[in-house]
Coordinates of C-alpha atoms in Angstrom, one line a residue:
M242 CA 114.4 94.9 149.2
R243 CA 112.5 98.1 148.3
P244 CA 113.1 99.7 144.9
H245 CA 114.9 102.7 146.4
R246 CA 117.5 100.4 147.8
L247 CA 118.2 98.4 144.6
H248 CA 121.8 98.3 143.5
R249 CA 123.0 100.7 140.7
T250 CA 123.3 97.8 138.3
I251 CA 119.6 97.2 138.4
Y252 CA 118.8 100.7 138.0
L253 CA 121.1 100.9 134.9
T254 CA 119.3 97.8 133.5
L255 CA 116.0 99.7 133.9
L256 CA 117.6 102.7 132.0
T257 CA 118.6 100.4 129.2
F258 CA 115.1 98.9 128.9
T259 CA 113.5 102.3 129.0
A260 CA 115.7 103.5 126.3
A261 CA 114.9 100.5 124.0
C262 CA 111.1 101.2 124.6
Q263 CA 111.2 104.8 123.7
Y264 CA 110.6 104.0 120.0
S265 CA 107.1 102.7 120.6
S266 CA 106.1 105.5 122.8
V267 CA 107.3 108.3 120.5
R268 CA 107.5 107.3 116.9
S269 CA 109.3 104.5 115.0
L270 CA 113.0 105.0 114.5
Q271 CA 113.8 104.8 110.9
P272 CA 117.4 105.8 109.6
Y273 CA 117.6 108.4 106.9
S274 CA 114.1 109.5 107.7
A275 CA 113.5 113.2 106.7
E276 CA 110.3 113.3 108.7
Q277 CA 111.4 116.2 111.1
S278 CA 113.7 118.2 108.6
A279 CA 112.8 121.9 108.4
L280 CA 114.1 124.8 106.4
S281 CA 114.0 128.5 107.4
S282 CA 115.6 131.4 105.7
D283 CA 115.8 133.6 108.8
Y284 CA 115.7 131.6 112.1
I285 CA 115.1 128.1 113.6
V286 CA 114.4 126.5 116.9
V287 CA 115.0 122.7 117.6
T288 CA 114.2 121.3 121.1
A289 CA 113.2 118.0 122.6
N290 CA 109.6 119.1 123.5
P291 CA 106.8 120.7 121.4
H292 CA 106.0 123.2 124.2
A293 CA 109.6 124.3 124.5
T294 CA 109.9 124.7 120.7
Q295 CA 106.8 126.8 120.7
A296 CA 108.1 129.1 123.5
G297 CA 111.3 129.6 121.7
L298 CA 109.6 130.3 118.5
E299 CA 107.2 132.9 120.0
T300 CA 110.1 134.6 121.7
I301 CA 112.1 135.0 118.4
E302 CA 109.0 136.2 116.5
A303 CA 108.5 138.7 119.2
G304 CA 111.9 140.1 118.5
G305 CA 113.9 138.1 120.9
S306 CA 117.4 137.0 120.6
A307 CA 118.7 133.4 120.7
V308 CA 119.5 133.9 124.3
D309 CA 116.0 135.2 125.1
A310 CA 114.6 132.1 123.4
A311 CA 117.0 130.0 125.5
V312 CA 115.5 131.5 128.8
A313 CA 112.0 130.8 127.6
I314 CA 112.8 127.3 126.4
Q315 CA 114.6 126.2 129.6
S316 CA 111.8 127.5 131.8
V317 CA 109.4 125.3 129.9
L318 CA 111.6 122.2 129.8
S319 CA 111.9 122.4 133.6
L320 CA 108.2 121.9 133.7
V321 CA 107.3 119.6 130.8
E322 CA 110.5 117.5 130.7
P323 CA 111.4 117.4 134.5
Q324 CA 113.2 114.0 134.1
S325 CA 115.9 115.7 132.0
S326 CA 116.7 119.3 132.9
G327 CA 115.5 122.2 134.9
L328 CA 116.0 125.6 136.6
A329 CA 117.3 123.7 139.7
G330 CA 120.0 122.1 137.6
G331 CA 122.9 123.2 135.5
A332 CA 124.1 123.8 131.9
F333 CA 126.7 124.7 129.3
M334 CA 125.9 127.2 126.6
M335 CA 127.7 127.9 123.5
H336 CA 126.9 131.2 121.9
Y337 CA 127.8 132.7 118.5
D338 CA 127.5 136.5 117.9
G339 CA 126.3 136.8 114.4
S340 CA 127.4 140.4 114.0
G341 CA 130.9 140.1 115.6
K342 CA 131.6 136.5 114.5
K343 CA 132.6 135.6 118.1
L344 CA 132.1 132.6 120.2
A345 CA 131.6 132.5 124.0
V346 CA 131.1 129.7 126.5
Y347 CA 128.7 130.2 129.5
D348 CA 129.6 127.8 132.1
G349 CA 126.6 127.0 134.4
R350 CA 128.0 123.9 135.9
E351 CA 126.9 123.3 139.6
R352 CA 129.3 123.5 142.4
A353 CA 129.6 121.3 145.5
P354 CA 128.7 123.2 148.8
A355 CA 131.5 124.3 151.1
S356 CA 130.5 121.5 153.3
A357 CA 131.4 118.7 150.7
T358 CA 134.2 116.3 151.7
R359 CA 136.1 113.8 149.6
D360 CA 134.4 110.9 151.4
M361 CA 130.8 112.3 151.3
F362 CA 129.6 109.3 149.4
L363 CA 131.1 106.6 151.5
T364 CA 129.5 104.6 154.2
D365 CA 130.9 104.4 157.7
A366 CA 132.6 101.2 156.5
G367 CA 134.4 103.2 153.8
E368 CA 132.4 101.6 151.0
P369 CA 130.7 103.8 148.2
F370 CA 127.1 104.2 148.6
Q371 CA 124.8 102.2 146.4
Y372 CA 123.9 104.5 143.5
L373 CA 120.3 105.2 144.4
E374 CA 121.3 105.9 148.0
A375 CA 123.7 108.6 146.7
K376 CA 121.2 109.9 144.0
H377 CA 118.2 110.2 146.4
S378 CA 119.9 112.3 149.0
G379 CA 120.7 115.8 149.9
L380 CA 124.4 115.0 149.5
A381 CA 123.9 114.7 145.7
V382 CA 122.5 118.2 145.2
G383 CA 124.9 120.7 143.6
V384 CA 124.3 124.4 143.9
P385 CA 121.8 125.0 141.1
S386 CA 123.4 127.2 138.4
V387 CA 121.4 127.5 135.2
V388 CA 119.4 130.6 136.3
A389 CA 122.6 132.5 137.0
M390 CA 124.1 131.3 133.8
L391 CA 121.1 132.3 131.7
E392 CA 121.0 135.8 133.6
L393 CA 124.6 136.4 132.6
A394 CA 124.1 135.4 129.1
H395 CA 121.0 137.6 128.9
K396 CA 122.9 140.7 130.2
D397 CA 125.4 140.0 127.3
H398 CA 122.9 139.2 124.5
G399 CA 119.4 139.6 125.5
S400 CA 117.0 141.8 123.4
R401 CA 113.7 141.5 125.4
P402 CA 113.3 142.3 129.2
W403 CA 114.1 139.5 131.4
G404 CA 110.8 139.5 133.0
T405 CA 108.9 138.9 129.8
L406 CA 110.5 135.6 128.9
F407 CA 108.7 133.3 131.5
G408 CA 105.1 133.9 130.5
Y409 CA 104.7 130.7 128.4
A410 CA 106.1 128.5 131.2
E411 CA 104.1 130.3 133.9
K412 CA 100.8 129.8 132.0
L413 CA 101.5 126.1 131.3
A414 CA 102.3 125.6 135.0
S415 CA 99.1 127.4 136.2
N416 CA 96.7 126.1 133.5
G417 CA 98.3 122.7 133.1
F418 CA 99.9 120.6 130.3
E419 CA 99.1 117.2 129.1
V420 CA 101.5 114.5 130.4
S421 CA 103.3 113.3 127.2
P422 CA 103.7 109.6 126.4
R423 CA 107.5 109.9 127.1
L424 CA 106.9 111.5 130.6
H425 CA 104.4 109.0 131.4
D426 CA 106.8 106.1 130.5
M427 CA 109.3 107.8 132.7
I428 CA 107.0 108.0 135.6
K429 CA 105.8 104.4 135.2
R430 CA 109.4 103.0 134.9
F431 CA 111.2 105.2 137.4
G432 CA 108.4 106.3 139.8
P433 CA 108.9 103.3 141.9
F434 CA 112.3 104.3 142.8
L435 CA 111.1 107.7 144.2
P436 CA 110.7 107.9 147.9
S437 CA 107.1 107.1 148.7
S438 CA 107.3 107.3 152.5
L439 CA 109.0 109.7 154.8
D440 CA 111.5 107.1 156.1
E441 CA 112.7 106.7 152.5
G442 CA 112.9 110.5 152.0
P443 CA 110.8 113.5 150.9
T444 CA 107.8 112.2 149.0
D445 CA 106.8 115.5 147.0
A446 CA 108.1 114.0 143.8
Y447 CA 106.3 110.7 144.2
D448 CA 103.0 112.5 145.2
Y449 CA 103.4 115.0 142.2
F450 CA 103.5 112.1 139.7
H451 CA 100.9 109.7 141.2
I452 CA 97.2 109.5 141.9
G453 CA 96.3 106.8 144.4
G454 CA 99.6 105.1 143.9
K455 CA 99.2 105.0 140.2
P456 CA 101.4 106.9 137.7
L457 CA 99.7 109.7 135.9
P458 CA 98.4 108.6 132.6
A459 CA 99.4 110.1 129.2
G460 CA 97.1 113.0 128.5
H461 CA 96.6 114.0 132.2
L462 CA 96.4 117.6 132.7
L463 CA 99.1 118.4 135.2
T464 CA 99.5 121.8 137.0
N465 CA 102.3 123.0 139.1
S466 CA 101.2 126.0 141.1
E467 CA 104.5 126.1 143.2
Y468 CA 106.5 126.3 139.9
A469 CA 104.3 129.1 138.6
S470 CA 105.0 131.1 141.7
A471 CA 108.7 130.4 141.5
L472 CA 108.7 131.6 137.9
R473 CA 107.0 134.9 138.8
M474 CA 109.6 135.5 141.4
I475 CA 112.4 134.6 139.2
A476 CA 111.0 136.9 136.4
A477 CA 110.7 139.8 138.8
D478 CA 114.2 139.3 140.3
P479 CA 116.5 136.4 139.5
S480 CA 118.5 136.9 142.7
Q481 CA 115.3 135.4 144.5
F482 CA 116.6 132.0 143.3
Y483 CA 119.9 132.6 145.2
T484 CA 119.1 134.9 148.1
G485 CA 115.3 134.9 148.5
Q486 CA 112.5 132.4 149.2
I487 CA 113.4 130.0 146.6
A488 CA 116.9 129.7 148.0
K489 CA 115.6 129.1 151.5
D490 CA 113.2 126.3 150.2
I491 CA 116.1 124.6 148.4
V492 CA 118.4 124.6 151.5
E493 CA 115.5 123.2 153.6
E494 CA 114.9 120.4 151.1
V495 CA 118.5 119.5 150.9
A496 CA 118.7 119.3 154.6
K497 CA 116.0 116.6 155.0
S498 CA 116.7 113.0 156.0
P499 CA 117.9 110.5 155.0
R500 CA 121.4 111.4 154.0
P501 CA 120.9 115.1 154.3
G502 CA 123.2 117.6 152.6
G503 CA 125.0 120.5 154.1
M504 CA 124.1 123.2 151.5
K505 CA 123.7 126.6 153.1
L506 CA 122.3 129.9 151.9
T507 CA 125.8 131.2 151.7
D508 CA 126.7 128.6 149.1
L509 CA 123.8 129.7 146.8
A510 CA 124.6 133.4 147.4
A511 CA 128.3 132.7 146.3
Y512 CA 127.5 131.1 143.1
E513 CA 128.8 132.8 140.0
P514 CA 128.6 131.5 136.5
Q515 CA 131.5 132.0 134.2
K516 CA 132.0 133.3 130.7
L517 CA 134.8 131.5 129.0
E518 CA 136.7 131.1 125.7
A519 CA 135.7 128.3 123.7
L520 CA 138.1 125.4 122.7
C521 CA 138.4 124.9 118.9
S522 CA 140.0 122.1 116.9
P523 CA 140.5 122.0 113.1
Y524 CA 138.5 119.6 111.0
R525 CA 139.2 119.8 107.3
D526 CA 139.0 123.5 106.7
L527 CA 136.5 124.2 109.6
Q528 CA 136.7 124.9 113.3
V529 CA 134.8 122.6 115.6
C530 CA 134.3 124.3 119.0
G531 CA 133.0 123.6 122.5
P532 CA 133.3 124.3 126.2
P533 CA 136.6 123.6 128.2
P534 CA 136.7 121.2 131.2
P535 CA 134.8 120.3 133.4
S536 CA 132.9 119.7 130.3
S537 CA 134.0 116.5 128.4
W538 CA 133.8 118.3 125.1
I539 CA 137.6 117.9 124.7
A540 CA 136.8 114.1 124.0
V541 CA 134.5 115.3 121.0
S542 CA 137.6 117.4 120.0
A543 CA 139.9 114.3 120.3
I544 CA 137.5 112.1 118.1
M545 CA 137.1 114.7 115.3
S546 CA 140.9 115.6 115.5
M547 CA 142.0 112.0 115.1
L548 CA 139.7 111.3 112.2
N549 CA 141.0 114.6 110.7
V550 CA 144.5 113.1 110.7
S551 CA 143.6 109.6 110.0
Q552 CA 140.8 109.7 107.4
F553 CA 138.0 107.3 106.9
P554 CA 139.2 104.2 104.8
E555 CA 136.3 104.1 102.5
N556 CA 134.1 106.5 100.4
G557 CA 130.9 104.7 101.4
G558 CA 130.1 107.0 104.2
P559 CA 127.7 105.3 106.8
E560 CA 127.2 102.3 104.4
S561 CA 130.8 101.2 105.1
T562 CA 131.3 99.1 108.2
S563 CA 135.0 99.9 107.9
N564 CA 134.3 103.6 108.4
W565 CA 132.2 102.7 111.5
Q566 CA 135.1 100.7 112.9
H567 CA 137.4 103.7 112.4
F568 CA 134.9 105.9 114.3
V569 CA 134.7 103.2 117.1
N570 CA 138.5 103.1 117.5
A571 CA 138.6 107.0 117.8
Q572 CA 136.0 106.7 120.5
R573 CA 137.9 104.2 122.4
L574 CA 141.0 106.3 122.6
A575 CA 139.1 109.6 123.3
Y576 CA 137.1 108.0 126.0
A577 CA 140.1 106.6 127.7
D578 CA 141.7 109.9 127.8
R579 CA 138.6 111.7 129.0
D580 CA 138.0 109.3 131.8
Q581 CA 141.6 109.7 133.1
F582 CA 142.3 113.3 132.8
V583 CA 139.1 115.5 132.7
A584 CA 138.0 117.1 135.8
D585 CA 137.6 120.6 137.2
P586 CA 140.8 122.5 136.2
E587 CA 140.4 124.8 139.2
F588 CA 141.2 122.0 141.5
V589 CA 143.4 119.6 139.6
S590 CA 145.9 119.8 136.6
V591 CA 144.1 118.9 133.4
P592 CA 146.4 118.6 130.4
I593 CA 144.2 120.6 128.0
T594 CA 147.1 121.8 125.8
G595 CA 148.5 118.3 125.6
L596 CA 145.2 116.7 124.8
M597 CA 144.7 119.0 121.9
N598 CA 148.3 119.1 120.7
Q599 CA 148.5 118.1 117.1
S600 CA 151.6 115.9 117.7
Y601 CA 149.7 114.1 120.5
I602 CA 146.7 113.8 118.2
S603 CA 148.8 112.2 115.4
E604 CA 150.3 109.8 118.0
R605 CA 146.9 108.7 119.1
A606 CA 145.6 108.6 115.6
A607 CA 148.3 106.3 114.5
L608 CA 146.4 103.6 116.5
L609 CA 143.4 103.9 114.3
G610 CA 144.7 102.2 111.2
T611 CA 145.2 98.7 112.6
D612 CA 143.2 95.6 111.8
S613 CA 142.5 95.0 115.5
P614 CA 140.6 97.1 118.0
A615 CA 142.4 100.2 119.2
P616 CA 143.5 100.0 122.9
T617 CA 141.2 101.4 125.6
S618 CA 144.2 102.7 127.6
F619 CA 144.9 106.4 128.1
G620 CA 147.9 108.1 126.6
D621 CA 150.5 110.6 127.9
P622 CA 149.5 114.1 126.9
W623 CA 151.7 115.5 129.7
T624 CA 154.7 115.0 127.3
Y625 CA 153.2 118.0 125.4
E626 CA 152.6 120.2 128.5
A627 CA 155.0 122.9 129.7
E628 CA 154.6 121.6 133.2
S629 CA 154.7 118.0 134.4
Q630 CA 152.0 116.3 136.1
D631 CA 151.5 117.1 139.7
S632 CA 151.1 113.6 141.0
P633 CA 149.9 110.2 139.7
I634 CA 146.1 110.1 139.1
G635 CA 144.0 107.1 139.8
L636 CA 141.5 105.4 137.5
D637 CA 138.0 106.9 137.7
R638 CA 135.1 104.5 137.0
T639 CA 132.4 107.1 137.3
N640 CA 129.5 106.5 134.9
D641 CA 127.3 109.6 134.7
I642 CA 123.7 108.8 134.0
A643 CA 121.4 110.3 131.5
G644 CA 119.0 113.0 132.6
T645 CA 119.7 115.9 130.3
S646 CA 118.3 117.9 127.3
H647 CA 119.8 119.8 124.3
F648 CA 118.4 122.5 122.1
V649 CA 119.7 124.8 119.3
V650 CA 118.2 128.3 118.4
V651 CA 119.3 130.6 115.6
D652 CA 117.6 134.0 115.7
K653 CA 116.9 136.5 112.9
S654 CA 120.2 138.2 113.4
G655 CA 122.2 135.1 113.0
N656 CA 123.1 134.7 116.6
V657 CA 123.2 131.0 117.7
V658 CA 122.8 129.2 121.0
S659 CA 123.6 125.5 121.4
M660 CA 122.8 124.6 125.0
T661 CA 122.9 121.3 127.0
A662 CA 121.1 121.4 130.4
S663 CA 120.8 118.7 133.0
V664 CA 119.5 117.5 136.4
E665 CA 122.0 114.6 136.0
S666 CA 120.0 111.4 136.4
I667 CA 116.2 110.9 135.7
F668 CA 114.3 113.3 138.0
G669 CA 117.5 114.4 139.5
S670 CA 117.7 113.8 143.3
G671 CA 114.0 113.1 143.5
R672 CA 113.8 116.1 145.7
M673 CA 111.7 119.1 144.8
A674 CA 111.7 122.8 145.9
G675 CA 109.7 125.6 144.3
G676 CA 108.0 123.0 142.1
M677 CA 111.4 122.2 140.6
F678 CA 113.4 119.0 140.7
L679 CA 116.7 119.5 142.5
N680 CA 119.7 118.0 140.6
N681 CA 121.9 115.1 141.8
Q682 CA 125.0 116.5 139.9
L683 CA 127.3 115.6 142.7
T684 CA 127.0 112.0 142.0
D685 CA 129.0 113.0 138.8
F686 CA 132.1 113.0 141.1
S687 CA 133.7 109.8 141.7
L688 CA 132.1 108.1 144.7
A689 CA 135.4 107.0 145.9
F690 CA 138.3 109.5 146.2
E691 CA 141.0 107.1 145.3
D692 CA 141.4 104.0 143.2
E693 CA 142.1 100.5 144.3
N694 CA 145.9 101.2 144.2
G695 CA 145.5 104.2 146.4
K696 CA 146.0 106.8 143.7
P697 CA 143.9 110.0 144.1
I698 CA 141.1 110.3 141.5
A699 CA 141.0 113.7 139.7
N700 CA 137.3 113.9 139.7
A701 CA 136.8 113.3 143.4
A702 CA 134.5 115.6 145.6
H703 CA 135.9 118.7 147.1
P704 CA 134.3 121.9 148.5
V705 CA 133.2 124.3 145.8
K706 CA 134.5 122.0 143.1
R707 CA 132.6 121.4 139.8
P708 CA 132.0 117.6 139.0
R709 CA 133.1 116.4 135.6
S710 CA 130.3 116.9 133.0
S711 CA 129.7 115.0 129.7
M712 CA 127.6 117.9 128.4
S713 CA 129.2 118.9 125.1
P714 CA 127.3 121.6 123.2
T715 CA 129.1 122.3 119.9
I716 CA 129.3 124.9 117.2
V717 CA 131.2 124.6 113.9
L718 CA 132.5 127.6 112.0
D719 CA 133.6 127.7 108.4
N720 CA 137.0 129.0 107.2
K721 CA 135.7 132.6 107.4
E722 CA 134.4 132.2 111.0
N723 CA 130.8 132.2 109.8
F724 CA 128.3 129.9 111.6
L725 CA 128.0 126.5 109.9
M726 CA 126.6 124.0 112.4
A727 CA 125.4 123.5 115.9
T728 CA 124.8 120.2 117.7
G729 CA 124.6 118.5 121.0
S730 CA 122.7 115.7 122.8
P731 CA 121.7 114.3 126.3
G732 CA 122.9 110.8 127.2
G733 CA 125.3 110.9 130.1
S734 CA 128.8 109.8 129.0
N735 CA 127.2 108.6 125.7
I736 CA 126.8 112.4 124.8
I737 CA 130.4 112.4 123.4
A738 CA 129.6 109.5 120.9
Y739 CA 126.2 110.9 120.0
T740 CA 127.5 114.4 119.3
S741 CA 130.4 113.1 117.3
K742 CA 128.1 110.9 115.2
S743 CA 126.1 114.0 114.2
L744 CA 129.3 115.9 113.3
I745 CA 130.7 113.1 111.2
G746 CA 127.4 112.4 109.5
V747 CA 127.0 116.0 108.2
L748 CA 130.6 117.2 107.9
E749 CA 132.2 114.0 106.6
W750 CA 129.5 111.8 105.1
G751 CA 127.4 114.8 103.5
L752 CA 124.1 113.8 105.2
T753 CA 121.3 116.3 106.1
P754 CA 121.1 116.9 110.0
Q755 CA 118.1 114.6 110.0
E756 CA 119.8 111.8 108.3
A757 CA 122.7 112.2 110.6
V758 CA 120.6 112.2 113.8
S759 CA 118.8 109.1 112.6
L760 CA 121.9 107.0 112.0
P761 CA 122.4 104.2 114.6
N762 CA 124.0 105.4 117.8
V763 CA 127.3 103.5 118.4
V764 CA 129.1 104.0 121.8
A765 CA 132.6 102.7 122.4
R766 CA 133.6 103.5 126.0
G767 CA 135.8 100.8 127.3
E768 CA 135.9 97.3 126.0
I769 CA 132.3 96.8 125.0
V770 CA 131.0 98.5 121.8
R771 CA 127.2 99.2 122.0
V772 CA 125.4 99.2 118.7
E773 CA 121.9 100.5 118.8
A774 CA 119.3 97.8 118.3
G775 CA 116.3 98.2 116.0
T776 CA 118.1 100.4 113.5
G777 CA 119.0 97.8 110.7
S778 CA 122.6 97.6 112.2
E779 CA 122.9 93.9 112.2
N780 CA 125.7 94.0 109.3
L781 CA 127.6 96.5 111.5
V782 CA 127.4 94.2 114.6
D783 CA 128.6 91.2 112.6
A784 CA 131.5 93.2 111.0
L785 CA 132.7 94.5 114.4
V786 CA 132.5 91.0 115.9
R787 CA 134.6 89.7 113.0
A788 CA 137.2 92.6 113.5
G789 CA 137.6 91.3 117.1
F790 CA 135.4 93.7 119.1
A791 CA 133.2 92.8 122.0
V792 CA 129.8 94.0 120.9
D793 CA 126.4 94.5 122.5
G794 CA 123.7 95.1 119.9
T795 CA 120.7 94.4 122.0
R796 CA 119.9 97.7 123.7
G797 CA 118.5 101.1 122.9
E798 CA 120.6 104.1 122.9
N799 CA 118.4 107.1 123.9
S800 CA 120.0 110.1 122.5
G801 CA 118.2 113.5 122.1
L802 CA 120.2 115.2 119.4
S803 CA 119.2 118.7 118.2
V804 CA 121.0 119.9 115.2
V805 CA 121.1 123.0 112.8
Y806 CA 123.1 123.3 109.7
K807 CA 123.5 126.4 107.6
S808 CA 123.5 125.4 103.9
S809 CA 125.4 127.1 101.1
D810 CA 122.3 129.3 100.1
G811 CA 122.1 130.5 103.6
S812 CA 118.9 128.5 104.6
L813 CA 118.9 126.7 107.9
L814 CA 118.4 122.9 108.0
G815 CA 117.3 121.3 111.3
G816 CA 117.4 117.7 112.6
V817 CA 115.7 116.5 115.8
D818 CA 116.0 113.1 117.4
P819 CA 113.2 110.6 116.7
R820 CA 114.1 108.8 119.9
R821 CA 112.4 111.7 121.8
E822 CA 109.4 114.0 121.4
G823 CA 111.4 116.9 119.9
T824 CA 110.2 119.3 117.1
I825 CA 111.6 121.9 114.8
A826 CA 110.0 125.5 114.1
P827 CA 109.2 126.9 111.8
S828 CA 108.6 123.8 109.7
D829 CA 107.5 123.3 106.1

């Protein structure tokens, strides 16, 4: 059985092993390390890659806005961190206007092409494709959306001309960049899953990352002339991505066998990003804010809202295992509701009002204070909606895979960007166009359209529908609507737990952003509680087991948090995840 045909569970095992190995390839993970903390009185950039951080920094210092920096950063990440995000993927951006004290959400989530069907990921026998069959296919590619989203945000908040923002990335692509240790590890471990012969699929990605069948070593100078050319076209006219040569190249690549997709030029030309109002929930005297569905940020809101009602049992902060148990129980309840109800509200009824209703929050929070694990069953938020549920919704077992990046920028005028971008799984669909990896975001849909009881699944595929996303960029405001904190992370569905951890660490336990980021990651989706290995968390594992939880404390948890906090004296304190290769600028 060839690697590209392996079952999804084997692929997930490799993901787990890769996450656990990241520590040795980047830097040792030490909780409470202040290694990457940084202070700035005026501006700050936090990203998952040194090149991206430098591109953002240079943009800000040249008079650019936070959105200008975001354009420069994402164009670089697409090149140097292609396993995570790219211009042929999608994103959610939270933006804070420093002068007007206003929040906005820019929704750049991919849409399915008009040709999509509810059974597009089913075999002729009616069974879901194996995960890699679905991932490495044209069927998996959603209409790329991040370029259109960035263009919309730039029209609203850009300071420098659009065409000036791609120079750093274009030079890197033309002159080359050194393959980082983390990228080398990703190529080494996941390269064998990329199609290496035409009967398996397009081989551009495999050929790009290998010489003589061997993965590119760390330090190899990698160029990408096709991407440099695409950047020049986008810089001159971003519509080229949707109606010009780049669009034609994308459609051609999607249509290749095996399992070709039906994306047309009309799908690309019709794509429009959205500017939306943020959802906000109270936490103490603050407001914690993020994007509405199909983002899963509402689960972050649920965790923080429940903990706002049912406060932590002890004063020991992260040293108290009881406090962690409280956090775990809030996760179990929030994930259950998220998995059941969150989908694209343009196509199915999502009980947003009910899920955020304070009476419903109190009802769910009452389940936190028991001596036993909280249930992993969803509640009934429809009780708090003006209209009843359209029809019974089936159980969705979709498990979105980590292939994402997050960054935060604060510019000299106090404008803030908290942005999460993704190609879905590692190296996306494994297909390339214009030197970019095409996303596999449509595998974020449920591969089946109904559950085992025949009930329709809310997050099933449909023409022009957006798949549910775990991306949850977050901005926190104080009681005068001033910016206080921005955070977010990659990590698939684990994003919800990672992001919430950083919020709790800073807002509740009084840690610096770096201390909060470096805390052990604990994920409680479903019956199994995963506690990050190698972080001195053995006491926590033992305590959770004694409390009746089923615990897995053997794996890595490869978050990529980027955090900024504004201290009482107005200075900006950053935190970057030691599990990746991120940096903060300017730094002391």
